[in-house]
């Protein structure tokens, strides 16, 4: 197995973990505390933007981004990583899994380039993306990374977030105020 696949998988793992953390922080501040303070609302929107940027990084079709799911799939297909246990049917299945969320991925790309605030009202937005849509794509990203790890026999059974929400220093600081 090539060291390159290990490096690329490490990047996928790291960014997927960041996306999970961004999502957890965003939902924490948005759902729990955004109505309590404009500061919490601002923090929630900052995490929403981070989430969009990180998710777009992994899902973009652009060749300018260092590593994306699509690039890993292409490299696996072409044998750029050398011999490994990942089959062509696995790659096709993962592509199809992500492509079922193509409209959401396009929304992520559109929203990433704008200074947007999450609004849970379809009528007030030019481009509406629901929390469920984001969560679905994030879960698909996680499933794909975990399946790659399982097939390549990396001992990873879950993708941990950077830190638990309850231990988040910003959240703790604001809760003490």
C-alpha positions as a Python dict, from the first residue, in 0.01 Angstrom:
ca = {
    (1, 'X'): (0, 0, 0),
    (2, 'X'): (134, 337, -99),
    (3, 'X'): (225, 603, 154),
    (4, 'X'): (38, 848, -70),
    (5, 'X'): (-298, 684, 0),
    (6, 'X'): (-220, 701, 371),
    (7, 'X'): (-144, 1072, 340),
    (8, 'X'): (-453, 1145, 128),
    (9, 'X'): (-675, 939, 358),
    (10, 'X'): (-529, 1131, 652),
    (11, 'X'): (-636, 1457, 487),
    (12, 'X'): (-988, 1321, 422),
    (13, 'X'): (-1005, 1203, 782),
    (14, 'X'): (-883, 1535, 924),
    (15, 'X'): (-1116, 1754, 718),
    (16, 'X'): (-1415, 1526, 781),
    (17, 'X'): (-1339, 1553, 1153),
    (18, 'X'): (-1325, 1933, 1121),
    (19, 'X'): (-1660, 1929, 940),
    (20, 'X'): (-1812, 1722, 1220),
    (21, 'X'): (-1674, 1965, 1477),
    (22, 'X'): (-1794, 2270, 1280),
    (23, 'X'): (-2138, 2111, 1251),
    (24, 'X'): (-2151, 2028, 1622),
    (25, 'X'): (-2044, 2380, 1721),
    (26, 'X'): (-2281, 2543, 1473),
    (27, 'X'): (-2582, 2342, 1587),
    (28, 'X'): (-2491, 2394, 1952),
    (29, 'X'): (-2477, 2772, 1922),
    (30, 'X'): (-2758, 2798, 1668),
    (31, 'X'): (-3014, 2571, 1830),
    (32, 'X'): (-2937, 2623, 2196),
    (33, 'X'): (-2815, 2976, 2237),
    (34, 'X'): (-2862, 3191, 1927),
    (35, 'X'): (-3183, 3344, 2059),
    (36, 'X'): (-3018, 3436, 2389),
    (37, 'X'): (-2753, 3668, 2255),
    (38, 'X'): (-2631, 3832, 1937),
    (39, 'X'): (-2284, 3701, 2028),
    (40, 'X'): (-2404, 3341, 2015),
    (41, 'X'): (-2580, 3410, 1686),
    (42, 'X'): (-2258, 3556, 1541),
    (43, 'X'): (-2057, 3256, 1662),
    (44, 'X'): (-2317, 3019, 1513),
    (45, 'X'): (-2292, 3195, 1177),
    (46, 'X'): (-1910, 3185, 1190),
    (47, 'X'): (-1923, 2809, 1246),
    (48, 'X'): (-2176, 2775, 963),
    (49, 'X'): (-1934, 2950, 725),
    (50, 'X'): (-1646, 2729, 843),
    (51, 'X'): (-1862, 2423, 785),
    (52, 'X'): (-1946, 2535, 431),
    (53, 'X'): (-1581, 2606, 350),
    (54, 'X'): (-1459, 2272, 490),
    (55, 'X'): (-1735, 2070, 323),
    (56, 'X'): (-1674, 2242, -11),
    (57, 'X'): (-1304, 2162, 19),
    (58, 'X'): (-1382, 1791, 35),
    (59, 'X'): (-1664, 1782, -219),
    (60, 'X'): (-1544, 2026, -483),
    (61, 'X'): (-1489, 1915, -840),
    (62, 'X'): (-1215, 2178, -876),
    (63, 'X'): (-869, 2056, -963),
    (64, 'X'): (-717, 2349, -772),
    (65, 'X'): (-799, 2199, -433),
    (66, 'X'): (-527, 1976, -291),
    (67, 'X'): (-735, 1668, -216),
    (68, 'X'): (-1105, 1592, -255),
    (69, 'X'): (-1314, 1278, -250),
    (70, 'X'): (-1335, 1290, -630),
    (71, 'X'): (-955, 1310, -665),
    (72, 'X'): (-909, 1014, -431),
    (73, 'X'): (-1167, 815, -630),
    (74, 'X'): (-989, 901, -958),
    (75, 'X'): (-649, 806, -816),
    (76, 'X'): (-787, 477, -684),
    (77, 'X'): (-942, 400, -1024),
    (78, 'X'): (-619, 472, -1210),
    (79, 'X'): (-406, 269, -967),
    (80, 'X'): (-205, 575, -858),
    (81, 'X'): (-194, 439, -503),
    (82, 'X'): (-58, 101, -606),
    (83, 'X'): (-225, -228, -522),
    (84, 'X'): (-486, -219, -249),
    (85, 'X'): (-808, -394, -150),
    (86, 'X'): (-1045, -122, -272),
    (87, 'X'): (-1251, -250, -564),
    (88, 'X'): (-1394, -60, -857),
    (89, 'X'): (-1743, -140, -730),
    (90, 'X'): (-1657, 31, -397),
    (91, 'X'): (-1545, 344, -581),
    (92, 'X'): (-1858, 347, -799),
    (93, 'X'): (-2080, 301, -493),
    (94, 'X'): (-1909, 591, -309),
    (95, 'X'): (-1940, 818, -612),
    (96, 'X'): (-2307, 735, -646),
    (97, 'X'): (-2359, 791, -274),
    (98, 'X'): (-2219, 1144, -299),
    (99, 'X'): (-2393, 1215, -629),
    (100, 'X'): (-2732, 1146, -469),
    (101, 'X'): (-2664, 1467, -276),
    (102, 'X'): (-2539, 1663, -578),
    (103, 'X'): (-2795, 1943, -535),
    (104, 'X'): (-2690, 1991, -173),
    (105, 'X'): (-2323, 1991, -273),
    (106, 'X'): (-2399, 2262, -529),
    (107, 'X'): (-2581, 2466, -262),
    (108, 'X'): (-2277, 2432, -33),
    (109, 'X'): (-2056, 2565, -313),
    (110, 'X'): (-2290, 2859, -382),
    (111, 'X'): (-2332, 2950, -17),
    (112, 'X'): (-1961, 2920, 58),
    (113, 'X'): (-1886, 3216, -167),
    (114, 'X'): (-2143, 3442, -3),
    (115, 'X'): (-2151, 3593, 341),
    (116, 'X'): (-2457, 3397, 441),
    (117, 'X'): (-2636, 3346, 763),
    (118, 'X'): (-2825, 3031, 831),
    (119, 'X'): (-3197, 3098, 808),
    (120, 'X'): (-3442, 2820, 870),
    (121, 'X'): (-3701, 2966, 633),
    (122, 'X'): (-3706, 2869, 268),
    (123, 'X'): (-3909, 3174, 162),
    (124, 'X'): (-3651, 3430, 282),
    (125, 'X'): (-3348, 3276, 108),
    (126, 'X'): (-3225, 3278, -249),
    (127, 'X'): (-3047, 2948, -183),
    (128, 'X'): (-3199, 2745, 98),
    (129, 'X'): (-3012, 2460, 260),
    (130, 'X'): (-3163, 2271, 549),
    (131, 'X'): (-2986, 2134, 851),
    (132, 'X'): (-3100, 1785, 741),
    (133, 'X'): (-2937, 1827, 398),
    (134, 'X'): (-2607, 1928, 556),
    (135, 'X'): (-2623, 1646, 808),
    (136, 'X'): (-2696, 1391, 534),
    (137, 'X'): (-2393, 1494, 327),
    (138, 'X'): (-2173, 1500, 636),
    (139, 'X'): (-2285, 1148, 729),
    (140, 'X'): (-2210, 1028, 375),
    (141, 'X'): (-1861, 1179, 394),
    (142, 'X'): (-1801, 1002, 724),
    (143, 'X'): (-1933, 667, 596),
    (144, 'X'): (-1704, 680, 292),
    (145, 'X'): (-1394, 764, 496),
    (146, 'X'): (-1473, 490, 750),
    (147, 'X'): (-1534, 234, 473),
    (148, 'X'): (-1200, 319, 311),
    (149, 'X'): (-1030, 278, 649),
    (150, 'X'): (-1207, -56, 708),
    (151, 'X'): (-1114, -193, 365),
    (152, 'X'): (-751, -82, 403),
    (153, 'X'): (-752, -231, 755),
    (154, 'X'): (-683, 93, 938),
    (155, 'X'): (-810, 52, 1295),
    (156, 'X'): (-1051, 347, 1286),
    (157, 'X'): (-1410, 278, 1387),
    (158, 'X'): (-1535, 636, 1416),
    (159, 'X'): (-1426, 985, 1326),
    (160, 'X'): (-1387, 1182, 1644),
    (161, 'X'): (-1451, 1552, 1654),
    (162, 'X'): (-1166, 1781, 1744),
    (163, 'X'): (-1312, 1825, 2090),
    (164, 'X'): (-1637, 1761, 2265),
    (165, 'X'): (-1885, 2045, 2252),
    (166, 'X'): (-1919, 2051, 2632),
    (167, 'X'): (-1545, 2114, 2663),
    (168, 'X'): (-1538, 2390, 2403),
    (169, 'X'): (-1357, 2685, 2556),
    (170, 'X'): (-1564, 2949, 2376),
    (171, 'X'): (-1887, 2780, 2480),
    (172, 'X'): (-1768, 2752, 2840),
    (173, 'X'): (-1666, 3116, 2847),
    (174, 'X'): (-2002, 3238, 2719),
    (175, 'X'): (-2194, 3007, 2950),
    (176, 'X'): (-2011, 3157, 3247),
    (177, 'X'): (-2112, 3510, 3144),
}
